[in-house]
XYZ file of C-alpha atoms in Angstrom:
718
model
C -0.039 -0.088 -0.031
C 1.238 3.502 -0.854
C 1.712 5.109 2.497
C 1.497 8.716 1.165
C -1.927 7.852 -0.087
C -2.828 6.640 3.443
C -1.210 9.652 5.088
C -3.107 11.896 2.929
C -6.320 10.388 4.035
C -5.442 11.338 7.589
C -5.788 7.805 9.121
C -4.912 7.939 12.720
C -3.660 4.245 12.370
C -2.124 3.870 8.762
C -1.342 0.449 7.280
C 2.388 -0.084 7.070
C 4.361 -2.780 5.406
C 6.952 -5.134 6.875
C 9.708 -2.887 5.684
C 10.772 -0.396 8.338
C 12.401 1.933 5.696
C 9.310 3.085 4.142
C 9.452 6.145 1.837
C 9.613 9.526 3.102
C 6.793 12.023 2.406
C 7.054 16.066 2.592
C 5.274 17.574 5.653
C 2.936 19.463 3.512
C 1.618 16.082 1.918
C 0.756 14.840 5.481
C -2.378 15.122 7.594
C -0.505 17.775 9.600
C 0.328 19.896 6.664
C -2.807 19.512 4.430
C -5.858 21.218 5.196
C -8.662 19.700 7.193
C -12.411 20.101 7.862
C -14.064 21.567 10.772
C -15.580 18.324 11.834
C -11.898 16.759 12.069
C -10.804 19.097 14.815
C -12.202 20.232 18.138
C -13.261 24.018 18.005
C -11.078 25.446 20.837
C -11.784 28.989 19.796
C -14.505 29.345 22.238
C -16.868 32.090 20.605
C -18.843 33.078 23.418
C -21.888 35.165 23.669
C -19.884 38.139 24.894
C -17.340 37.748 22.117
C -20.196 37.437 19.486
C -21.696 40.801 20.772
C -18.154 42.346 20.332
C -17.843 40.889 16.854
C -21.332 42.359 15.996
C -20.186 45.838 17.467
C -17.050 45.784 15.343
C -18.907 44.935 12.024
C -21.636 47.549 12.664
C -18.972 50.097 13.492
C -16.776 49.200 10.342
C -19.663 49.877 8.087
C -20.903 52.989 10.017
C -17.471 54.541 9.431
C -17.627 53.604 5.779
C -21.062 55.273 5.706
C -19.720 58.558 7.387
C -16.923 58.766 4.904
C -19.206 58.213 1.947
C -17.133 55.124 1.024
C -20.351 52.830 0.892
C -22.307 52.096 -2.102
C -25.986 52.718 -1.099
C -27.482 50.631 -3.787
C -25.389 47.728 -2.945
C -25.735 44.994 -0.321
C -23.346 44.726 2.685
C -21.921 41.149 2.907
C -20.742 39.091 5.885
C -18.841 35.862 5.024
C -18.946 33.612 8.015
C -16.904 30.260 7.879
C -19.152 27.403 8.710
C -18.484 25.451 11.887
C -20.556 22.554 10.596
C -23.718 23.092 13.008
C -24.360 26.882 12.596
C -24.064 27.849 16.266
C -21.387 30.481 15.681
C -23.166 32.175 12.842
C -26.432 31.941 15.076
C -24.667 33.896 17.944
C -23.299 36.579 15.710
C -26.227 37.150 13.120
C -28.605 37.810 16.096
C -26.393 40.389 17.720
C -25.467 41.910 14.253
C -29.180 42.243 12.974
C -30.005 44.008 16.305
C -27.100 46.400 16.043
C -27.903 47.296 12.390
C -31.409 47.998 12.892
C -30.447 50.747 14.972
C -28.040 52.284 12.657
C -29.675 54.517 10.080
C -28.486 53.852 6.397
C -27.456 50.179 7.370
C -30.694 48.594 8.592
C -32.009 45.874 6.111
C -28.863 45.814 3.869
C -26.795 43.068 5.343
C -26.705 39.658 3.497
C -25.146 37.213 5.627
C -23.274 34.284 3.876
C -22.253 30.952 5.729
C -19.589 29.272 3.541
C -17.815 26.170 3.265
C -15.967 24.125 0.737
C -18.027 21.259 1.478
C -21.836 20.951 1.044
C -22.309 18.533 4.011
C -21.192 21.104 6.361
C -23.858 23.588 5.087
C -26.801 21.198 4.865
C -27.445 21.014 8.693
C -27.584 24.802 8.807
C -29.929 25.013 6.024
C -32.322 22.684 7.586
C -32.042 24.536 11.003
C -35.448 26.326 11.672
C -33.715 29.648 12.485
C -31.618 29.648 9.452
C -34.289 28.163 7.108
C -36.490 31.189 7.880
C -33.635 33.733 7.379
C -32.816 31.987 3.991
C -36.501 32.235 2.879
C -36.391 35.834 3.679
C -33.216 36.341 1.740
C -31.276 37.714 4.766
C -29.052 34.671 4.996
C -27.688 32.403 2.255
C -25.134 29.565 2.232
C -22.235 29.382 -0.347
C -19.660 26.657 -1.515
C -16.372 28.591 -1.348
C -12.904 27.291 -1.460
C -11.222 30.239 0.040
C -7.575 28.738 -0.313
C -8.015 27.627 -3.905
C -9.636 30.800 -4.986
C -12.787 29.355 -6.468
C -15.706 31.442 -6.947
C -18.140 31.920 -4.030
C -21.280 29.988 -5.428
C -24.434 30.992 -3.472
C -26.794 27.926 -2.895
C -30.186 29.871 -2.813
C -29.611 33.413 -4.162
C -27.558 34.695 -7.240
C -25.236 32.147 -8.958
C -22.075 33.507 -7.609
C -20.679 36.384 -5.695
C -18.306 38.573 -8.158
C -16.362 41.649 -7.338
C -18.128 43.583 -4.454
C -18.972 47.199 -4.435
C -18.830 47.461 -0.817
C -16.095 46.028 1.638
C -17.406 42.638 2.999
C -16.531 41.302 6.657
C -14.860 37.925 6.604
C -15.361 35.952 9.884
C -12.490 33.449 9.576
C -12.719 32.007 13.242
C -10.363 29.089 13.190
C -10.588 28.346 9.370
C -7.015 29.889 8.805
C -5.534 27.070 11.027
C -7.277 24.259 9.170
C -5.731 25.342 5.820
C -2.445 23.970 4.371
C 0.815 24.611 6.188
C 4.569 23.740 5.696
C 7.058 23.232 8.261
C 10.476 24.823 8.097
C 13.497 24.861 10.565
C 15.545 28.040 10.657
C 18.960 27.424 12.123
C 21.816 29.856 12.294
C 21.277 31.194 8.746
C 20.196 27.996 7.184
C 16.619 26.832 6.116
C 15.340 23.288 6.391
C 12.179 21.878 5.096
C 10.543 18.645 6.850
C 9.640 15.336 5.763
C 8.243 12.524 7.532
C 7.903 8.617 7.611
C 6.153 5.804 9.568
C 8.239 3.340 11.275
C 6.133 0.156 11.843
C 6.048 -1.830 14.891
C 9.076 -4.171 15.932
C 9.832 -6.649 18.667
C 10.491 -3.970 21.187
C 8.765 -1.017 19.715
C 5.639 0.457 18.906
C 4.689 2.105 15.569
C 6.080 5.727 15.371
C 6.775 8.723 13.327
C 10.183 9.827 12.315
C 11.089 13.376 10.986
C 14.077 14.534 8.880
C 15.144 18.068 8.155
C 16.544 18.800 4.644
C 18.528 21.802 3.511
C 16.531 24.236 1.223
C 17.624 27.005 -0.948
C 15.747 30.187 -0.642
C 15.778 30.607 -4.382
C 13.832 27.449 -4.799
C 10.770 28.442 -2.771
C 7.779 30.298 -3.778
C 8.347 34.088 -3.701
C 6.035 34.784 -0.772
C 7.597 32.039 1.440
C 11.044 33.403 0.325
C 10.587 37.020 1.320
C 9.048 35.843 4.800
C 11.967 33.371 5.453
C 14.634 35.827 4.535
C 13.058 38.241 7.042
C 13.095 35.623 9.885
C 16.515 34.492 9.045
C 17.661 37.973 9.972
C 15.866 38.155 13.431
C 16.118 34.435 14.901
C 18.985 32.047 15.437
C 17.250 28.636 15.707
C 13.563 28.061 15.473
C 10.882 25.773 14.128
C 8.595 27.925 11.780
C 5.097 26.697 10.761
C 4.453 28.678 7.562
C 0.515 29.126 6.968
C 0.783 28.725 3.345
C -3.013 28.164 2.935
C -3.884 31.245 4.930
C -1.358 33.343 2.688
C -3.107 32.011 -0.401
C -6.633 32.739 1.107
C -5.813 36.348 1.858
C -4.704 36.891 -1.812
C -7.922 35.431 -3.161
C -10.011 37.541 -0.632
C -8.357 40.681 -1.670
C -9.122 39.770 -5.358
C -12.741 39.246 -4.600
C -13.447 42.521 -2.981
C -10.654 44.668 -4.675
C -8.683 44.782 -1.460
C -11.289 46.152 0.833
C -12.378 44.042 3.458
C -12.490 43.416 7.212
C -11.092 40.062 8.506
C -11.891 38.707 11.767
C -10.122 35.571 12.963
C -9.599 33.598 16.296
C -7.603 30.231 16.751
C -4.866 28.541 18.577
C -1.445 29.913 17.764
C 1.253 32.382 18.294
C 0.939 36.163 17.626
C 4.488 37.260 18.846
C 7.946 36.482 17.928
C 9.065 35.457 21.299
C 6.460 32.671 21.146
C 8.053 31.175 18.124
C 11.035 30.186 20.448
C 9.052 29.186 23.728
C 5.803 27.511 22.288
C 6.639 25.421 19.217
C 3.697 23.157 17.969
C 4.475 19.556 19.232
C 4.736 17.120 16.609
C 3.205 13.574 16.944
C 5.636 10.949 17.720
C 2.976 7.958 17.197
C 0.439 7.557 14.511
C -2.180 7.252 17.107
C -1.616 10.745 18.033
C -2.265 12.144 14.611
C -5.944 12.686 15.194
C -5.354 14.477 18.550
C -2.667 16.743 17.335
C -3.426 20.561 17.755
C -3.187 22.623 14.774
C -1.615 25.975 15.604
C -1.351 28.911 13.214
C 1.616 31.352 13.216
C -0.340 34.583 13.406
C 3.013 36.471 13.552
C 3.935 35.315 10.019
C 0.562 35.826 8.635
C 0.611 39.362 10.040
C 3.975 40.080 8.508
C 2.733 38.929 5.176
C -0.543 41.027 5.300
C 1.356 44.082 6.303
C 3.776 43.708 3.364
C 0.690 43.511 1.045
C -0.517 46.816 2.562
C -3.059 45.547 5.132
C -3.465 46.897 8.795
C -3.321 44.150 11.381
C -3.969 43.900 14.912
C -3.486 40.987 17.451
C -4.525 40.250 20.921
C -3.606 37.165 23.070
C -3.441 36.488 26.900
C -1.046 33.767 27.735
C -1.760 30.675 25.728
C -5.362 31.764 24.886
C -6.601 31.754 21.180
C -5.140 34.624 19.197
C -7.696 37.347 18.218
C -6.950 38.901 14.877
C -8.404 41.804 12.979
C -7.100 42.905 9.726
C -8.260 45.557 7.238
C -7.479 44.933 3.654
C -4.857 46.932 1.617
C -7.601 49.098 -0.127
C -8.641 50.478 3.240
C -5.467 52.082 4.144
C -6.062 55.341 2.798
C -9.862 55.646 3.015
C -10.421 54.505 6.467
C -7.000 54.711 8.184
C -8.520 55.579 11.571
C -10.806 52.625 11.674
C -8.207 50.306 12.851
C -7.662 51.702 16.345
C -11.508 52.160 16.844
C -12.376 48.614 15.864
C -9.435 47.258 17.835
C -10.626 49.236 20.827
C -14.009 47.628 20.524
C -12.356 44.183 20.509
C -10.017 44.704 23.324
C -12.831 45.514 25.481
C -14.067 41.921 25.211
C -13.834 40.601 28.961
C -13.356 36.908 28.119
C -13.579 34.514 31.006
C -10.594 32.178 31.290
C -12.429 28.867 31.727
C -9.279 26.935 32.769
C -8.673 29.304 35.783
C -12.375 29.083 36.748
C -12.153 25.238 36.635
C -9.086 25.227 38.958
C -10.941 27.564 41.633
C -14.396 26.388 41.197
C -14.586 25.028 44.746
C -14.350 28.237 46.354
C -17.148 30.009 44.488
C -20.427 30.743 46.190
C -23.881 30.658 44.465
C -23.869 34.634 44.343
C -20.422 34.614 42.905
C -21.317 32.092 40.392
C -24.370 34.164 39.225
C -22.022 37.319 38.905
C -19.670 35.162 36.726
C -22.269 33.948 34.442
C -23.517 37.516 34.023
C -20.161 38.804 33.170
C -19.809 35.912 30.676
C -23.284 36.558 28.960
C -24.451 33.221 30.258
C -21.900 31.468 28.043
C -22.488 27.747 28.220
C -18.889 26.934 28.194
C -18.596 28.936 31.598
C -21.769 27.322 32.757
C -20.218 23.781 32.351
C -17.188 24.831 34.329
C -19.293 26.165 37.190
C -22.102 23.462 36.889
C -20.522 21.225 39.807
C -20.785 24.445 42.190
C -24.430 24.767 41.178
C -25.036 21.109 41.430
C -23.824 20.868 44.880
C -25.078 24.258 46.239
C -27.935 25.533 44.437
C -31.268 24.870 46.271
C -34.765 26.113 46.306
C -34.584 27.629 49.791
C -31.959 30.316 48.496
C -34.196 33.393 48.832
C -32.507 34.849 45.564
C -33.841 31.979 43.449
C -37.370 33.596 42.678
C -35.929 36.121 40.433
C -32.289 35.968 39.669
C -32.039 32.066 38.927
C -35.159 32.032 36.755
C -33.657 34.712 34.836
C -30.255 33.052 34.653
C -31.493 29.692 33.565
C -33.800 31.139 31.089
C -30.774 33.100 29.610
C -28.677 29.930 29.437
C -31.429 28.346 27.756
C -31.619 31.146 25.237
C -27.878 30.211 24.240
C -28.786 26.560 23.576
C -28.448 25.955 19.787
C -30.372 23.148 18.177
C -27.929 20.693 16.379
C -24.731 21.699 18.484
C -23.121 18.474 19.672
C -23.119 19.659 23.176
C -26.748 20.852 23.290
C -28.139 17.435 24.993
C -25.669 17.753 27.867
C -26.605 21.517 28.245
C -30.220 21.045 28.290
C -30.147 18.123 30.812
C -27.971 20.153 33.271
C -30.372 23.054 32.912
C -33.260 20.783 33.398
C -31.765 19.469 36.714
C -31.287 23.021 38.016
C -34.752 24.234 36.975
C -36.542 21.421 38.460
C -34.489 21.770 41.755
C -35.609 25.497 42.238
C -39.103 24.790 41.038
C -38.807 26.321 37.662
C -41.287 23.649 36.098
C -42.417 25.626 33.048
C -38.764 26.119 31.956
C -37.797 22.386 32.533
C -40.955 21.276 30.662
C -39.997 23.654 27.511
C -36.476 22.464 27.546
C -37.562 18.594 27.683
C -40.163 19.100 24.964
C -37.407 20.729 22.901
C -34.926 18.005 23.551
C -37.609 15.381 22.383
C -38.300 17.242 19.212
C -34.634 17.882 18.437
C -32.960 14.678 19.271
C -35.854 11.914 19.938
C -37.604 10.785 22.779
C -35.890 8.920 25.719
C -37.580 7.217 28.644
C -35.774 9.318 31.292
C -36.827 12.420 29.546
C -40.619 11.332 29.470
C -40.375 10.553 33.168
C -38.830 14.075 33.924
C -41.836 15.551 31.975
C -44.221 13.542 33.974
C -42.658 15.048 37.082
C -43.079 18.538 35.545
C -46.814 17.813 34.829
C -47.352 16.349 38.311
C -45.815 19.209 39.992
C -48.028 21.753 38.149
C -51.279 20.202 38.755
C -51.746 18.327 35.441
C -52.144 14.695 36.511
C -53.663 13.470 33.130
C -50.703 14.718 31.249
C -48.305 13.167 33.650
C -49.860 9.673 33.420
C -49.570 9.967 29.668
C -45.903 10.773 29.994
C -45.374 7.799 32.569
C -47.058 5.464 29.947
C -44.625 6.692 27.286
C -41.689 6.092 29.447
C -42.980 2.556 30.224
C -43.350 1.982 26.401
C -39.674 3.173 26.011
C -38.250 1.137 28.744
C -40.429 -1.574 29.808
C -37.602 -3.217 31.795
C -37.719 -0.076 34.303
C -39.899 -0.887 37.032
C -39.668 2.604 38.567
C -41.882 4.057 35.667
C -44.743 1.441 36.413
C -44.501 2.228 40.125
C -44.829 5.959 39.670
C -47.791 5.602 37.159
C -49.438 3.318 39.756
C -48.881 5.909 42.549
C -50.240 8.723 40.528
C -53.366 6.577 39.680
C -53.812 5.911 43.491
C -53.733 9.552 44.178
C -56.382 10.368 41.571
C -58.639 7.559 43.144
C -58.110 8.879 46.723
C -59.284 12.326 45.554
C -62.546 11.176 43.983
C -63.983 10.633 47.512
C -63.158 13.840 49.049
C -65.304 16.933 49.554
C -64.862 19.138 46.575
C -63.934 16.563 44.467
C -66.067 17.844 41.783
C -63.958 21.005 41.403
C -60.562 19.079 41.371
C -58.595 20.320 38.342
C -60.523 23.401 37.319
C -58.380 25.754 35.513
C -58.132 29.326 34.505
C -55.275 29.660 31.874
C -51.862 28.598 33.668
C -53.650 28.250 36.961
C -55.077 24.922 38.276
C -56.667 24.118 41.614
C -56.190 20.660 42.828
C -57.166 18.973 46.113
C -54.530 19.669 48.715
C -52.537 16.592 49.726
C -49.433 15.416 51.446
C -47.553 15.600 48.128
C -47.674 19.316 48.317
C -45.908 19.403 51.793
C -42.362 20.474 50.414
C -43.732 23.319 48.509
C -46.058 24.427 51.049
C -43.268 24.542 53.532
C -41.024 26.580 51.178
C -43.659 29.334 50.878
C -44.273 28.981 54.596
C -40.855 30.257 55.498
C -42.548 33.741 55.277
C -43.874 33.981 58.880
C -46.515 36.384 57.869
C -48.267 33.869 55.941
C -49.057 31.720 59.162
C -50.052 35.089 61.021
C -52.243 36.474 58.378
C -53.983 33.221 57.541
C -54.499 32.172 61.163
C -52.436 28.944 60.610
C -50.307 27.159 63.259
C -46.449 27.299 63.334
C -44.994 24.616 61.196
C -41.242 24.176 60.426
C -40.794 20.695 58.925
C -42.444 18.689 56.174
C -43.742 16.252 58.599
C -45.575 18.898 60.389
C -47.031 20.271 57.201
C -48.204 16.762 56.361
C -49.777 16.214 59.459
C -51.565 19.547 59.385
C -52.916 18.645 55.922
C -53.961 15.152 56.912
C -56.019 16.716 59.844
C -57.665 19.473 58.054
C -58.007 18.608 54.198
C -59.992 15.327 54.738
C -62.701 16.897 57.161
C -66.316 16.658 55.808
C -67.666 19.882 54.390
C -64.226 21.312 53.547
C -62.552 21.563 50.244
C -58.939 22.708 50.407
C -57.009 23.263 47.065
C -53.450 23.693 46.135
C -52.953 26.822 43.686
C -50.932 25.351 40.826
C -49.137 27.550 38.268
C -48.172 26.114 35.011
C -44.739 27.318 35.316
C -44.216 27.585 39.049
C -46.183 24.742 40.458
C -47.277 25.121 44.016
C -47.908 28.954 44.754
C -50.475 29.131 47.435
C -53.582 27.573 48.843
C -57.339 28.391 48.895
C -60.081 26.666 50.633
C -63.738 26.420 51.238
C -65.596 25.245 54.317
C -69.188 24.958 53.612
C -72.730 23.801 55.011
C -75.819 23.893 53.004
C -75.731 27.051 50.826
C -73.154 28.927 52.862
C -69.446 28.810 52.607
C -66.309 30.438 54.276
C -63.604 31.149 51.718
C -60.113 31.725 52.633
C -56.698 31.690 50.671
C -53.050 32.700 50.893
C -50.448 33.280 48.254
C -46.550 32.741 48.639
C -44.574 36.036 48.952
C -42.783 34.966 45.626
C -45.983 35.515 43.789
C -47.860 38.174 45.612
C -48.582 41.285 43.613
C -48.963 39.392 40.353
C -52.766 38.753 40.252
C -52.447 35.191 41.213
C -54.384 35.425 44.455
C -57.263 37.389 42.482
C -57.389 34.821 39.996
C -57.188 31.912 42.257
C -60.036 33.524 44.452
C -62.240 34.063 41.544
C -61.689 30.659 40.050
C -63.018 28.815 43.309
C -65.758 31.364 44.111
C -67.133 31.407 40.579
C -67.304 27.455 40.817
C -68.556 27.338 44.343
C -72.290 27.125 43.186
C -71.346 23.634 41.957
C -71.226 22.480 45.774
C -74.622 24.338 46.230
C -72.892 27.297 47.848
C -74.887 30.492 47.213
C -73.223 32.904 49.589
C -69.352 33.133 50.599
C -67.946 34.845 53.676
C -64.373 35.480 54.357
C -62.295 37.262 56.897
C -59.132 39.563 56.773
C -57.255 41.464 58.977
C -57.779 45.125 58.830
C -54.071 46.135 57.969
C -53.902 43.278 55.183
C -54.465 45.789 52.418
C -53.323 43.617 49.658
C -55.763 40.972 50.511
C -58.569 43.449 51.084
C -57.970 44.743 47.644
C -57.937 41.451 46.057
C -61.285 40.540 47.764
C -63.078 43.721 46.462
C -61.745 42.956 42.975
C -63.149 39.255 43.364
C -66.658 40.734 44.093
C -66.621 40.538 47.962
C -68.203 43.430 49.758
C -67.323 44.396 53.402
C -69.716 43.760 56.360
C -70.310 46.692 58.726
C -70.715 44.525 61.644
C -67.678 43.471 63.807
C -67.475 39.986 65.711
C -66.986 39.390 69.238
C -63.614 38.500 70.722
C -61.458 36.651 69.870
C -62.448 37.620 66.271
C -62.842 41.310 66.871
C -59.754 41.987 64.989
C -60.971 40.792 61.898
C -62.879 42.326 59.073
C -65.651 40.108 57.333
C -66.533 40.302 53.686
C -69.484 38.577 51.826
C -70.194 37.674 48.175
C -73.272 36.029 47.025
C -74.634 34.317 43.878
C -76.780 36.350 41.310
C -79.810 34.715 42.546
C -79.306 35.507 46.303
C -80.475 38.847 47.834
C -77.609 41.038 48.271
C -79.135 42.533 51.426
C -77.429 41.174 54.519
C -80.049 39.582 57.092
C -79.764 38.086 60.259
C -80.460 34.811 58.530
C -77.446 35.093 56.371
C -75.188 35.738 59.321
C -76.652 32.799 61.190
C -75.900 30.419 58.383
C -72.281 31.771 58.518
C -72.134 31.214 62.164
C -72.909 27.520 61.569
C -69.979 27.298 59.473
C -67.399 29.455 61.249
C -67.259 29.610 65.192
C -67.744 33.191 65.502
C -70.217 35.358 67.565
C -71.899 38.688 66.818
C -73.515 40.813 69.213
C -77.091 41.511 68.009
C -78.589 42.240 71.513
C -82.205 40.904 71.568
C -82.239 40.383 67.590
C -83.132 37.031 66.606
C -83.903 35.206 63.133
C -87.023 34.499 61.788
C -87.235 31.233 63.504
C -86.147 32.697 66.781
C -82.673 31.707 66.696
C -79.886 33.665 68.582
C -77.086 34.673 66.275
C -74.101 33.115 67.897
C -72.086 29.945 67.491
């Protein structure tokens, strides 16, 4: 077998003959020297939401400067050429931010055409199928293109015009890590001499494993291409002995780009490599010693060499790199030097302001972070999923529902992280499942449900996901839907007995509720609110809201500090005859409060409380109206309720729910309470002694009426 053919194919374990002395091949013909596809290398450029926003700011400012100087053709579109990453997440991040910025800039709104390009059609097809990009392509704002930027082929659009010709406006090229995936050549400069590299495989022997050998051959400057000759002559004059990776493909790509747009362009790139001359001495790219290491070998680009070449061609170049982080590169084409000479400092200032989070440093110190600190870091990183994954062990170990900051801050944070999830990205399922775990932990059932439904739609159903959906439905008062999901989980994994047990437990719960007072109202709903009969399963959420001591005081409930005490109280109260107690369940948040009705004949006592996390949002009013409007199903025609005089919020909610205050005050110990009444449309609204007497049979209260009696001669007292 011809080893050079196998080598060019990029096999990590090439087949070798019995002869150890196989033919040598040039470095440029090896997998290390030939260009590769995005799917063959891990993308370590880390385009975060924060950096995407800075990219968008740079692009918008670049065109804005051209507009101010009269250098843009108002009749021609503005193109962004974005190198595909195979799934589209990078383009998705940048496109959203860029469109928002351009819409705010007069003269630029609606003019951008965003082209996602690759030299391989199969790297574009998943992007074209993605719902976000499919809609953008139909609108004409986005297109995909086949373009081999290294070979200089025409940029052929797949949905719009046949090909992009010379552009009348300067485009923006987002190369990302593309330059590092193009062809390369390895040289060694040693005290005034130049050596090229060739390689060979050494097959396994009795005492050795397969390996790769390298050999350095003298080269004459005159025999090299002119571009490489000029660069190598320059470095011979400023270094003594160094290994130099020549980005030959990137040099050719820059020439073809200049030809496409007449030398006017903005190039943004970010990838692993070296930006400074000193790094060429200290950080040489490691060469694989064994065939098995070929697939894992890093590809670093020498941005110092590329910048030297671009400047010789008349470009303006800016680099930024911190430690061994990826190099951030900004270049303006040679045609921009005179027209927008001041653009580079302004654009560089925007990029240098990107406050990028060092994930390696975060990982080393993650154990020391508190929950508030983690929240601050996520906000600083614009809720970057990569940062979230580094910090997830902290959240998994420390974030609980009992943290009083969760109602607002962590709902917002988890929603923002979910907003960064991109369909089709390889890491999306892991991100979704981690977010689901945290959302369920803090009681954000609506978000957990939404993420699980999308996970099922994007990647297919799994039994575990169906079970988690059942949990979300059960925790938000939708037992019918929960049972359906458990049936799906059983069908997908019949060997798992846990799903059958959970299904049987929910069926028992439904059966037990059918024999309770108020069962006819179990499950009544109004939009996202559902009332379900209160049971011991609500004890954990009940206790969480009961941490607000004012709830017990205002609702006249006893002190309860444990789930066992809450369950005991529910068991003693909820099953009493003539009493219907309901949990107020929200579609997104689950248990948010309680409402109840004690009734005898046509008279009922209504009372409710809503957790402090959800007060002031109209939940109490809607829950009260929902139960009161349906009370007639139980034969209740008039409702009474009580409230403390200083509870202005509840008094206002009662008035909005149709209750009217009574002028009479009760005797001690209820003399501090105000009494309200609401009656059905077919009941006389005037308050009579008979009405009050009926109320006293439901609630142990006495009113002082002196010698007044009901028509039957009954004293108005309990």
